[in-house]
Short mmCIF file of N, CA and C in Angstrom, two decimals:
data_model
loop_
_atom_site.label_atom_id
_atom_site.label_comp_id
_atom_site.label_asym_id
_atom_site.label_seq_id
_atom_site.Cartn_x
_atom_site.Cartn_y
_atom_site.Cartn_z
N UNK A 1 48.21 -57.30 30.09
CA UNK A 1 47.84 -56.22 29.73
C UNK A 1 48.76 -55.23 28.87
N UNK A 2 48.48 -53.94 27.93
CA UNK A 2 48.83 -52.89 27.22
C UNK A 2 49.42 -52.41 27.96
N UNK A 3 50.87 -51.73 26.88
CA UNK A 3 51.02 -50.68 27.56
C UNK A 3 50.87 -49.40 27.05
N UNK A 4 51.11 -48.37 28.01
CA UNK A 4 49.72 -46.88 27.74
C UNK A 4 51.35 -46.33 26.95
N UNK A 5 50.61 -45.58 26.44
CA UNK A 5 51.67 -44.60 25.96
C UNK A 5 51.15 -42.82 25.37
N UNK A 6 51.64 -42.15 25.39
CA UNK A 6 51.78 -40.48 25.80
C UNK A 6 51.66 -39.44 24.35
N UNK A 7 51.33 -38.53 24.34
CA UNK A 7 50.84 -37.86 23.20
C UNK A 7 52.84 -37.28 23.00
N UNK A 8 53.13 -37.31 21.79
CA UNK A 8 54.14 -37.25 21.42
C UNK A 8 55.14 -38.31 21.20
N UNK A 9 54.90 -39.07 22.41
CA UNK A 9 55.60 -40.94 22.14
C UNK A 9 56.09 -40.95 20.82
N UNK A 10 57.13 -41.90 20.22
CA UNK A 10 57.36 -42.54 19.12
C UNK A 10 56.61 -43.87 19.26
N UNK A 11 56.19 -44.73 18.24
CA UNK A 11 56.04 -45.78 18.38
C UNK A 11 56.22 -46.13 17.29
N UNK A 12 56.25 -48.34 16.54
CA UNK A 12 56.61 -49.18 15.91
C UNK A 12 54.92 -49.06 16.10
N UNK A 13 54.34 -48.65 14.57
CA UNK A 13 52.82 -49.61 14.37
C UNK A 13 52.72 -50.87 13.27
N UNK A 14 52.30 -51.35 13.99
CA UNK A 14 53.09 -52.92 12.48
C UNK A 14 54.00 -52.54 11.95
N UNK A 15 53.14 -52.94 10.44
CA UNK A 15 54.00 -52.48 9.22
C UNK A 15 53.50 -51.11 8.91
N UNK A 16 52.76 -50.47 9.74
CA UNK A 16 52.86 -48.89 9.24
C UNK A 16 54.15 -48.55 9.25
N UNK A 17 55.16 -48.47 10.58
CA UNK A 17 56.42 -48.22 11.05
C UNK A 17 56.64 -47.39 11.75
N UNK A 18 57.63 -46.28 11.56
CA UNK A 18 57.47 -45.02 12.69
C UNK A 18 56.81 -44.22 12.93
N UNK A 19 56.10 -44.28 13.73
CA UNK A 19 54.23 -43.20 14.10
C UNK A 19 54.93 -42.57 15.24
N UNK A 20 54.12 -41.01 15.20
CA UNK A 20 54.07 -40.72 16.11
C UNK A 20 52.61 -40.32 16.79
N UNK A 21 52.64 -40.10 18.40
CA UNK A 21 51.20 -40.23 18.76
C UNK A 21 51.38 -38.94 19.19
N UNK A 22 49.90 -38.44 17.68
CA UNK A 22 49.58 -37.12 17.94
C UNK A 22 48.71 -36.33 19.17
N UNK A 23 47.65 -37.15 19.13
CA UNK A 23 46.87 -37.35 20.10
C UNK A 23 45.90 -38.38 20.92
N UNK A 24 46.07 -37.98 21.93
CA UNK A 24 44.73 -39.02 22.74
C UNK A 24 43.44 -38.44 22.89
N UNK A 25 42.83 -38.94 22.19
CA UNK A 25 41.05 -38.24 22.70
C UNK A 25 39.49 -39.56 22.09
N UNK A 26 39.01 -38.33 23.21
CA UNK A 26 37.93 -39.40 22.99
C UNK A 26 36.81 -39.32 21.58
N UNK A 27 36.48 -40.10 21.21
CA UNK A 27 36.20 -39.93 19.44
C UNK A 27 34.58 -40.88 19.27
N UNK A 28 33.91 -40.99 18.54
CA UNK A 28 32.50 -41.70 18.08
C UNK A 28 33.13 -42.27 16.58
N UNK A 29 33.57 -44.05 16.08
CA UNK A 29 33.62 -44.06 15.18
C UNK A 29 32.70 -44.38 14.74
N UNK A 30 31.55 -44.40 13.16
CA UNK A 30 30.92 -45.14 12.40
C UNK A 30 30.02 -45.86 13.47
N UNK A 31 29.17 -44.41 13.97
CA UNK A 31 27.50 -45.04 15.25
C UNK A 31 28.73 -45.44 16.16
N UNK A 32 29.53 -45.90 16.95
CA UNK A 32 30.11 -46.36 17.27
C UNK A 32 29.87 -46.05 19.47
N UNK A 33 30.11 -47.05 20.27
CA UNK A 33 30.43 -46.00 21.17
C UNK A 33 31.39 -44.89 21.37
N UNK A 34 31.06 -44.19 21.75
CA UNK A 34 32.62 -43.27 22.63
C UNK A 34 33.57 -43.95 23.16
N UNK A 35 34.72 -43.79 22.62
CA UNK A 35 35.83 -44.58 23.37
C UNK A 35 37.06 -43.50 23.05
N UNK A 36 38.52 -43.93 23.91
CA UNK A 36 39.32 -43.49 24.08
C UNK A 36 40.27 -43.92 22.66
N UNK A 37 41.10 -42.97 21.58
CA UNK A 37 42.13 -43.38 20.61
C UNK A 37 43.25 -42.97 20.40
N UNK A 38 44.27 -43.70 20.23
CA UNK A 38 45.27 -43.20 19.67
C UNK A 38 44.96 -43.04 18.58
N UNK A 39 46.10 -41.58 18.13
CA UNK A 39 46.52 -41.44 17.07
C UNK A 39 47.17 -40.96 16.09
N UNK A 40 47.56 -41.29 15.85
CA UNK A 40 48.89 -41.53 15.25
C UNK A 40 49.15 -41.06 13.75
N UNK A 41 50.08 -40.29 13.72
CA UNK A 41 51.12 -40.17 12.81
C UNK A 41 52.03 -40.74 11.96
N UNK A 42 52.00 -40.91 10.61
CA UNK A 42 53.56 -41.49 9.71
C UNK A 42 54.08 -40.37 10.43
N UNK A 43 55.63 -41.18 10.85
CA UNK A 43 56.82 -40.08 11.45
C UNK A 43 57.89 -40.23 10.43
N UNK A 44 57.75 -40.32 9.52
CA UNK A 44 58.34 -40.40 7.68
C UNK A 44 58.20 -40.01 6.87
N UNK A 45 57.15 -39.02 6.88
CA UNK A 45 56.84 -37.89 5.12
C UNK A 45 55.48 -38.65 5.15
N UNK A 46 55.15 -39.81 4.99
CA UNK A 46 53.42 -40.01 4.73
C UNK A 46 52.94 -39.05 5.31
N UNK A 47 51.27 -38.75 4.71
CA UNK A 47 50.09 -38.63 5.59
C UNK A 47 49.31 -39.19 6.16
N UNK A 48 49.59 -40.15 6.67
CA UNK A 48 49.21 -41.33 7.54
C UNK A 48 48.82 -41.31 8.41
N UNK A 49 47.42 -41.06 8.96
CA UNK A 49 46.84 -41.00 10.24
C UNK A 49 46.57 -42.33 10.54
N UNK A 50 46.95 -42.94 11.94
CA UNK A 50 46.04 -44.24 11.86
C UNK A 50 45.20 -44.01 13.40
N UNK A 51 44.34 -44.68 13.65
CA UNK A 51 43.69 -44.70 14.74
C UNK A 51 43.26 -45.80 15.31
N UNK A 52 43.45 -45.66 16.54
CA UNK A 52 43.75 -46.70 17.24
C UNK A 52 43.22 -46.83 18.61
N UNK A 53 41.66 -47.94 19.10
CA UNK A 53 40.85 -47.83 19.94
C UNK A 53 41.85 -48.02 21.26
N UNK A 54 42.13 -47.22 22.36
CA UNK A 54 43.62 -47.54 23.00
C UNK A 54 42.40 -49.32 24.12
N UNK A 55 40.85 -49.27 23.61
CA UNK A 55 40.22 -50.29 24.87
C UNK A 55 40.35 -51.60 23.95
N UNK A 56 41.63 -51.21 22.65
CA UNK A 56 40.99 -52.75 21.82
C UNK A 56 42.46 -53.04 21.96
N UNK A 57 43.00 -54.52 23.17
CA UNK A 57 44.47 -54.96 23.28
C UNK A 57 44.52 -55.22 22.42
N UNK A 58 44.43 -56.10 21.36
CA UNK A 58 44.87 -56.28 20.31
C UNK A 58 45.43 -55.41 19.20
N UNK A 59 44.95 -54.17 18.91
CA UNK A 59 45.11 -53.52 17.88
C UNK A 59 46.58 -52.11 19.12
N UNK A 60 45.70 -52.40 20.13
CA UNK A 60 47.50 -51.74 21.26
C UNK A 60 48.58 -52.53 21.04
N UNK A 61 48.25 -53.36 21.10
CA UNK A 61 49.27 -54.27 20.90
C UNK A 61 50.26 -55.25 19.98
N UNK A 62 49.86 -53.65 18.91
CA UNK A 62 50.58 -53.98 17.71
C UNK A 62 51.64 -52.79 18.33
N UNK A 63 50.95 -51.77 18.74
CA UNK A 63 51.98 -50.54 18.41
C UNK A 63 53.28 -51.08 20.22
N UNK A 64 54.57 -50.56 19.40
CA UNK A 64 55.55 -51.11 20.80
C UNK A 64 56.71 -49.63 20.18
N UNK A 65 57.63 -48.95 21.80
CA UNK A 65 58.32 -48.24 21.82
C UNK A 65 59.63 -49.41 20.15
N UNK A 66 59.79 -47.81 19.81
CA UNK A 66 61.43 -48.33 18.94
C UNK A 66 61.84 -49.10 19.54
N UNK A 67 62.84 -50.05 19.36
CA UNK A 67 64.05 -50.44 19.20
C UNK A 67 65.15 -49.23 20.23
N UNK A 68 66.01 -49.35 20.49
CA UNK A 68 67.37 -49.06 21.50
C UNK A 68 68.48 -49.32 20.84
N UNK A 69 69.26 -48.04 20.58
CA UNK A 69 71.21 -48.86 20.10
C UNK A 69 71.43 -50.11 20.53
N UNK A 70 71.28 -50.55 21.75
CA UNK A 70 71.59 -51.70 22.05
C UNK A 70 70.90 -52.56 21.78
N UNK A 71 69.54 -52.73 21.62
CA UNK A 71 69.19 -53.84 20.91
C UNK A 71 68.82 -54.08 19.30
N UNK A 72 69.17 -52.48 18.90
CA UNK A 72 69.57 -53.00 17.38
C UNK A 72 71.70 -53.55 17.09
N UNK A 73 72.43 -52.71 18.40
CA UNK A 73 73.30 -53.98 17.55
C UNK A 73 73.49 -55.40 18.26
N UNK A 74 72.52 -56.12 19.24
CA UNK A 74 72.58 -57.04 20.23
C UNK A 74 71.93 -58.27 18.52
N UNK A 75 70.80 -57.53 18.14
CA UNK A 75 70.10 -58.30 17.21
C UNK A 75 70.89 -58.12 15.66
N UNK A 76 71.99 -57.29 15.71
CA UNK A 76 72.87 -57.31 14.34
C UNK A 76 74.49 -58.23 13.96
N UNK A 77 74.72 -58.19 15.73
CA UNK A 77 75.60 -59.26 16.72
C UNK A 77 74.41 -60.81 16.39
N UNK A 78 73.53 -60.92 16.61
CA UNK A 78 73.01 -62.31 16.86
C UNK A 78 73.42 -62.73 14.89
N UNK A 79 72.62 -62.07 14.08
CA UNK A 79 72.80 -62.25 12.74
C UNK A 79 74.25 -62.77 12.10
N UNK A 80 75.55 -62.37 12.64
CA UNK A 80 77.11 -61.75 12.38
C UNK A 80 76.79 -63.46 11.95
N UNK A 81 77.55 -63.86 10.33
CA UNK A 81 77.51 -64.66 10.18
C UNK A 81 76.69 -65.28 9.51
N UNK A 82 75.34 -65.33 9.89
CA UNK A 82 74.23 -66.29 9.44
C UNK A 82 73.87 -65.75 8.10
N UNK A 83 72.93 -66.64 7.11
CA UNK A 83 71.85 -66.49 5.90
C UNK A 83 71.23 -67.21 5.83
N UNK A 84 70.09 -66.56 5.63
CA UNK A 84 68.48 -67.02 4.27
C UNK A 84 69.06 -67.85 2.91
N UNK A 85 69.20 -68.83 3.11
CA UNK A 85 69.10 -69.66 1.26
C UNK A 85 68.18 -68.78 0.10
N UNK A 86 68.70 -68.65 -0.73
CA UNK A 86 66.91 -68.28 -1.70
C UNK A 86 66.31 -69.17 -2.29
N UNK A 87 65.27 -69.37 -2.26
CA UNK A 87 64.51 -70.40 -2.51
C UNK A 87 63.97 -70.42 -4.13
N UNK A 88 64.14 -71.01 -4.64
CA UNK A 88 64.17 -71.34 -6.20
C UNK A 88 62.81 -71.31 -6.42
N UNK A 89 61.51 -72.13 -5.71
CA UNK A 89 60.53 -72.23 -6.06
C UNK A 89 59.39 -71.45 -5.61
N UNK A 90 59.13 -70.41 -6.65
CA UNK A 90 58.11 -69.51 -6.32
C UNK A 90 57.07 -69.50 -5.42
N UNK A 91 56.58 -70.48 -5.28
CA UNK A 91 55.74 -70.53 -3.64
C UNK A 91 55.58 -70.14 -3.06
N UNK A 92 57.30 -71.71 -3.16
CA UNK A 92 57.46 -72.13 -1.66
C UNK A 92 58.46 -70.70 -1.23
N UNK A 93 59.27 -69.89 -1.92
CA UNK A 93 59.87 -68.67 -1.58
C UNK A 93 58.72 -67.76 -1.39
N UNK A 94 57.53 -67.89 -1.45
CA UNK A 94 56.48 -66.53 -1.66
C UNK A 94 56.22 -66.62 0.39
N UNK A 95 55.60 -67.88 0.37
CA UNK A 95 55.36 -68.53 1.89
C UNK A 95 56.28 -68.49 3.13
N UNK A 96 57.54 -68.70 2.74
CA UNK A 96 58.77 -68.29 3.80
C UNK A 96 59.11 -66.97 4.27
N UNK A 97 59.02 -66.54 2.46
CA UNK A 97 59.04 -64.86 2.67
C UNK A 97 57.56 -63.95 3.41
N UNK A 98 56.55 -64.63 3.03
CA UNK A 98 55.80 -64.12 4.11
C UNK A 98 56.13 -64.56 5.28
N UNK A 99 55.95 -65.37 5.72
CA UNK A 99 56.49 -66.07 7.51
C UNK A 99 57.60 -65.09 8.24
N UNK A 100 58.18 -64.62 6.97
CA UNK A 100 59.32 -63.87 7.61
C UNK A 100 59.15 -62.54 8.24
N UNK A 101 58.36 -62.02 6.92
CA UNK A 101 57.58 -60.96 6.89
C UNK A 101 56.72 -60.37 8.30
N UNK A 102 55.83 -61.12 8.46
CA UNK A 102 54.79 -61.15 9.38
C UNK A 102 55.48 -61.62 10.39
N UNK A 103 56.58 -61.81 10.86
CA UNK A 103 56.62 -61.68 12.26
C UNK A 103 57.87 -60.53 12.59
N UNK A 104 58.23 -60.37 14.01
CA UNK A 104 58.70 -59.05 14.07
C UNK A 104 60.40 -59.52 14.49
N UNK A 105 60.64 -60.18 14.02
CA UNK A 105 62.09 -60.91 13.61
C UNK A 105 63.42 -60.34 12.74
N UNK A 106 63.74 -59.20 13.57
CA UNK A 106 64.74 -57.67 12.90
C UNK A 106 65.90 -58.60 12.34
N UNK A 107 66.13 -59.62 13.42
CA UNK A 107 67.03 -60.49 12.75
C UNK A 107 66.75 -61.32 11.56
N UNK A 108 65.61 -62.15 11.77
CA UNK A 108 65.12 -61.97 9.81
C UNK A 108 64.94 -61.46 9.00
N UNK A 109 64.41 -60.65 9.87
CA UNK A 109 64.62 -59.07 8.77
C UNK A 109 65.56 -59.17 7.55
N UNK A 110 66.65 -58.61 8.70
CA UNK A 110 68.10 -58.60 8.00
C UNK A 110 69.48 -58.98 7.54
N UNK A 111 68.56 -60.42 7.39
CA UNK A 111 69.05 -61.56 6.93
C UNK A 111 68.07 -61.79 5.12
N UNK A 112 66.45 -61.50 5.39
CA UNK A 112 66.63 -61.87 4.60
C UNK A 112 66.76 -60.43 3.17
N UNK A 113 67.00 -59.31 3.92
CA UNK A 113 67.41 -58.37 3.00
C UNK A 113 68.49 -58.71 1.88
N UNK A 114 69.58 -59.66 2.76
CA UNK A 114 70.93 -59.13 2.87
C UNK A 114 70.37 -60.15 1.82
N UNK A 115 70.12 -61.61 1.60
CA UNK A 115 69.84 -62.54 0.83
C UNK A 115 69.00 -62.16 -0.80
N UNK A 116 67.97 -61.46 -0.30
CA UNK A 116 67.43 -60.35 -1.77
C UNK A 116 68.64 -60.23 -2.17
N UNK A 117 69.38 -58.74 -1.89
CA UNK A 117 70.41 -58.03 -2.52
C UNK A 117 71.33 -58.75 -3.14
N UNK A 118 71.47 -60.48 -2.55
CA UNK A 118 72.90 -61.09 -3.32
C UNK A 118 72.00 -61.01 -4.09
N UNK A 119 70.46 -62.04 -4.27
CA UNK A 119 69.97 -62.49 -5.63
C UNK A 119 69.85 -61.71 -6.63
N UNK A 120 69.62 -60.10 -6.18
CA UNK A 120 68.97 -59.19 -7.28
C UNK A 120 70.62 -58.60 -7.66
N UNK A 121 71.83 -58.92 -6.97
CA UNK A 121 72.56 -58.35 -7.87
C UNK A 121 73.42 -59.16 -8.73
N UNK A 122 72.81 -60.67 -8.81
CA UNK A 122 72.92 -61.98 -9.61
C UNK A 122 72.27 -61.92 -10.73
N UNK A 123 70.80 -61.04 -10.71
CA UNK A 123 70.30 -61.63 -11.68
C UNK A 123 70.09 -60.02 -12.37
N UNK A 124 71.04 -59.10 -11.74
CA UNK A 124 70.99 -57.60 -12.77
C UNK A 124 72.28 -58.46 -12.97
N UNK A 125 73.58 -59.16 -13.38
CA UNK A 125 74.21 -59.54 -13.67
C UNK A 125 74.13 -60.09 -14.97
N UNK A 126 73.09 -61.13 -14.79
CA UNK A 126 72.63 -61.52 -16.34
C UNK A 126 71.59 -60.88 -16.70
N UNK A 127 70.75 -60.03 -16.59
CA UNK A 127 70.06 -58.73 -17.49
C UNK A 127 68.32 -59.28 -16.46
N UNK A 128 68.62 -59.40 -15.70
CA UNK A 128 67.21 -60.48 -14.86
C UNK A 128 67.10 -59.17 -13.78
N UNK A 129 65.49 -59.38 -13.16
CA UNK A 129 64.91 -58.51 -12.25
C UNK A 129 64.44 -59.78 -11.26
N UNK A 130 64.39 -59.16 -10.41
CA UNK A 130 63.80 -59.54 -9.03
C UNK A 130 62.48 -59.69 -9.57
N UNK A 131 61.55 -60.65 -9.28
CA UNK A 131 60.03 -60.99 -9.05
C UNK A 131 59.48 -59.43 -8.47
N UNK A 132 57.82 -59.25 -9.06
CA UNK A 132 57.78 -57.82 -8.58
C UNK A 132 57.32 -57.94 -6.53
N UNK A 133 56.95 -59.11 -6.59
CA UNK A 133 56.42 -59.74 -5.47
C UNK A 133 58.09 -59.55 -4.94
N UNK A 134 59.22 -59.96 -4.61
CA UNK A 134 59.93 -59.79 -4.30
C UNK A 134 60.56 -58.84 -3.97
N UNK A 135 60.77 -57.29 -5.32
CA UNK A 135 60.48 -56.57 -5.19
C UNK A 135 60.07 -55.90 -3.62
N UNK A 136 58.17 -55.98 -4.23
CA UNK A 136 58.22 -55.50 -3.05
C UNK A 136 57.92 -55.69 -1.28
N UNK A 137 58.45 -56.83 -1.46
CA UNK A 137 58.97 -57.37 -0.11
C UNK A 137 60.41 -57.24 0.36
N UNK A 138 61.36 -57.04 -0.46
CA UNK A 138 62.69 -55.90 -0.34
C UNK A 138 62.39 -54.41 0.07
N UNK A 139 61.60 -53.55 -0.51
CA UNK A 139 61.22 -52.67 -0.51
C UNK A 139 60.76 -52.09 0.98
N UNK A 140 59.51 -53.24 1.40
CA UNK A 140 58.56 -53.27 2.58
C UNK A 140 59.42 -53.44 3.60
N UNK A 141 60.41 -54.48 3.71
CA UNK A 141 61.06 -54.42 4.90
C UNK A 141 62.75 -53.58 5.14
N UNK A 142 63.20 -53.02 3.54
CA UNK A 142 63.99 -52.09 3.82
C UNK A 142 63.74 -50.94 4.72
N UNK A 143 62.04 -50.55 3.65
CA UNK A 143 61.58 -49.18 4.81
C UNK A 143 61.43 -49.40 6.34
N UNK A 144 61.02 -50.89 6.35
CA UNK A 144 60.66 -50.66 7.89
C UNK A 144 62.57 -50.58 8.64
N UNK A 145 62.98 -51.30 8.53
CA UNK A 145 64.42 -51.63 8.92
C UNK A 145 65.00 -50.30 9.16
N UNK A 146 65.32 -49.25 7.85
CA UNK A 146 65.83 -47.79 8.07
C UNK A 146 65.09 -47.20 8.71
N UNK A 147 63.68 -46.90 8.29
CA UNK A 147 62.30 -45.64 9.52
C UNK A 147 62.85 -46.04 10.77
N UNK A 148 63.07 -47.11 11.86
CA UNK A 148 63.39 -47.04 12.42
C UNK A 148 64.98 -47.06 13.52
N UNK A 149 65.25 -47.83 12.56
CA UNK A 149 67.26 -47.53 12.44
C UNK A 149 67.70 -46.07 12.78
N UNK A 150 67.51 -45.71 11.64
CA UNK A 150 66.96 -44.10 11.47
C UNK A 150 66.94 -42.96 13.04
N UNK A 151 66.29 -43.75 13.53
CA UNK A 151 65.16 -42.70 14.49
C UNK A 151 65.99 -43.50 15.69
N UNK A 152 66.33 -44.26 15.67
CA UNK A 152 66.78 -44.88 17.12
C UNK A 152 68.23 -44.90 16.84
N UNK A 153 68.94 -44.50 15.54
CA UNK A 153 70.91 -44.49 15.92
C UNK A 153 70.52 -43.39 15.59
N UNK A 154 69.88 -42.52 15.32
CA UNK A 154 70.25 -40.96 14.98
C UNK A 154 71.37 -40.69 13.57
N UNK A 155 70.60 -41.58 12.52
CA UNK A 155 71.27 -41.70 11.51
C UNK A 155 70.22 -41.26 10.18
N UNK A 156 71.39 -40.18 9.10
CA UNK A 156 70.39 -40.49 8.42
C UNK A 156 70.10 -41.79 7.47
N UNK A 157 69.56 -41.62 6.82
CA UNK A 157 69.10 -42.72 6.15
C UNK A 157 69.64 -43.27 4.91
N UNK A 158 70.89 -42.43 4.52
CA UNK A 158 72.08 -43.61 3.60
C UNK A 158 72.60 -43.86 4.28
N UNK A 159 72.60 -43.90 5.84
CA UNK A 159 74.06 -43.95 6.24
C UNK A 159 73.81 -45.47 7.14
N UNK A 160 72.58 -46.05 6.92
CA UNK A 160 71.98 -47.43 7.75
C UNK A 160 72.33 -48.58 6.99
N UNK A 161 72.34 -48.69 5.41
CA UNK A 161 72.85 -50.34 4.63
C UNK A 161 74.74 -50.20 5.26
N UNK A 162 75.33 -48.94 5.45
CA UNK A 162 76.43 -48.66 5.78
C UNK A 162 77.01 -49.21 7.37
N UNK A 163 75.93 -48.53 8.36
CA UNK A 163 76.00 -49.35 9.54
C UNK A 163 76.18 -50.95 9.85
N UNK A 164 75.13 -51.34 9.30
CA UNK A 164 74.46 -52.76 9.17
C UNK A 164 75.61 -53.63 8.75
N UNK A 165 76.34 -53.20 8.05
CA UNK A 165 77.60 -53.78 6.90
C UNK A 165 78.69 -54.28 8.07
N UNK A 166 78.69 -53.07 8.79
CA UNK A 166 80.05 -52.66 9.87
C UNK A 166 79.62 -53.43 10.38
N UNK A 167 78.63 -53.82 11.34
CA UNK A 167 78.24 -54.37 12.19
C UNK A 167 78.82 -55.69 12.25
N UNK A 168 77.98 -56.55 11.03
CA UNK A 168 77.23 -58.13 10.59
C UNK A 168 79.15 -58.14 9.68
N UNK A 169 79.75 -57.43 9.31
CA UNK A 169 81.48 -57.37 8.74
C UNK A 169 81.22 -58.15 7.52
N UNK A 170 80.87 -57.11 6.94
CA UNK A 170 80.69 -57.57 5.39
C UNK A 170 80.73 -55.96 4.33
N UNK A 171 81.25 -55.96 3.42
CA UNK A 171 81.21 -54.64 2.63
C UNK A 171 80.97 -55.63 1.47
#
């Protein structure tokens, strides 16, 4: 059974990130039946509205409450000392990175972001850049992590990287 949410609750909705529930109301979409919908608005400044039918468990299951500070700290503790190694083969790397980004495993997201930053720094030192696919993966994960961590930790976006680095004992 899917969790019940209320108006003004903050939720994470799939890869859309942090949203708040603006309304719960009965509506008819595309000549379909009258159904109750969660109406989500992005909480991060994007003018995005998402309609989630309350009776579609597979879609409601994409909604979850944001992580707590304790849960974030536990994830960072788990990640301490671990790393993901860069894969040189583009296709293998793309498949592996997609597997990670499709999961909701924050520990692996953080390790992947760290791996990508290391590779980005190496490439920039040699006058090169990450591929556009790698760069878009990095930006997506950074946004998802920063949005949720800002909300849960009550920190500004520019403080999140330092918080993570301090918890992981990296500088």
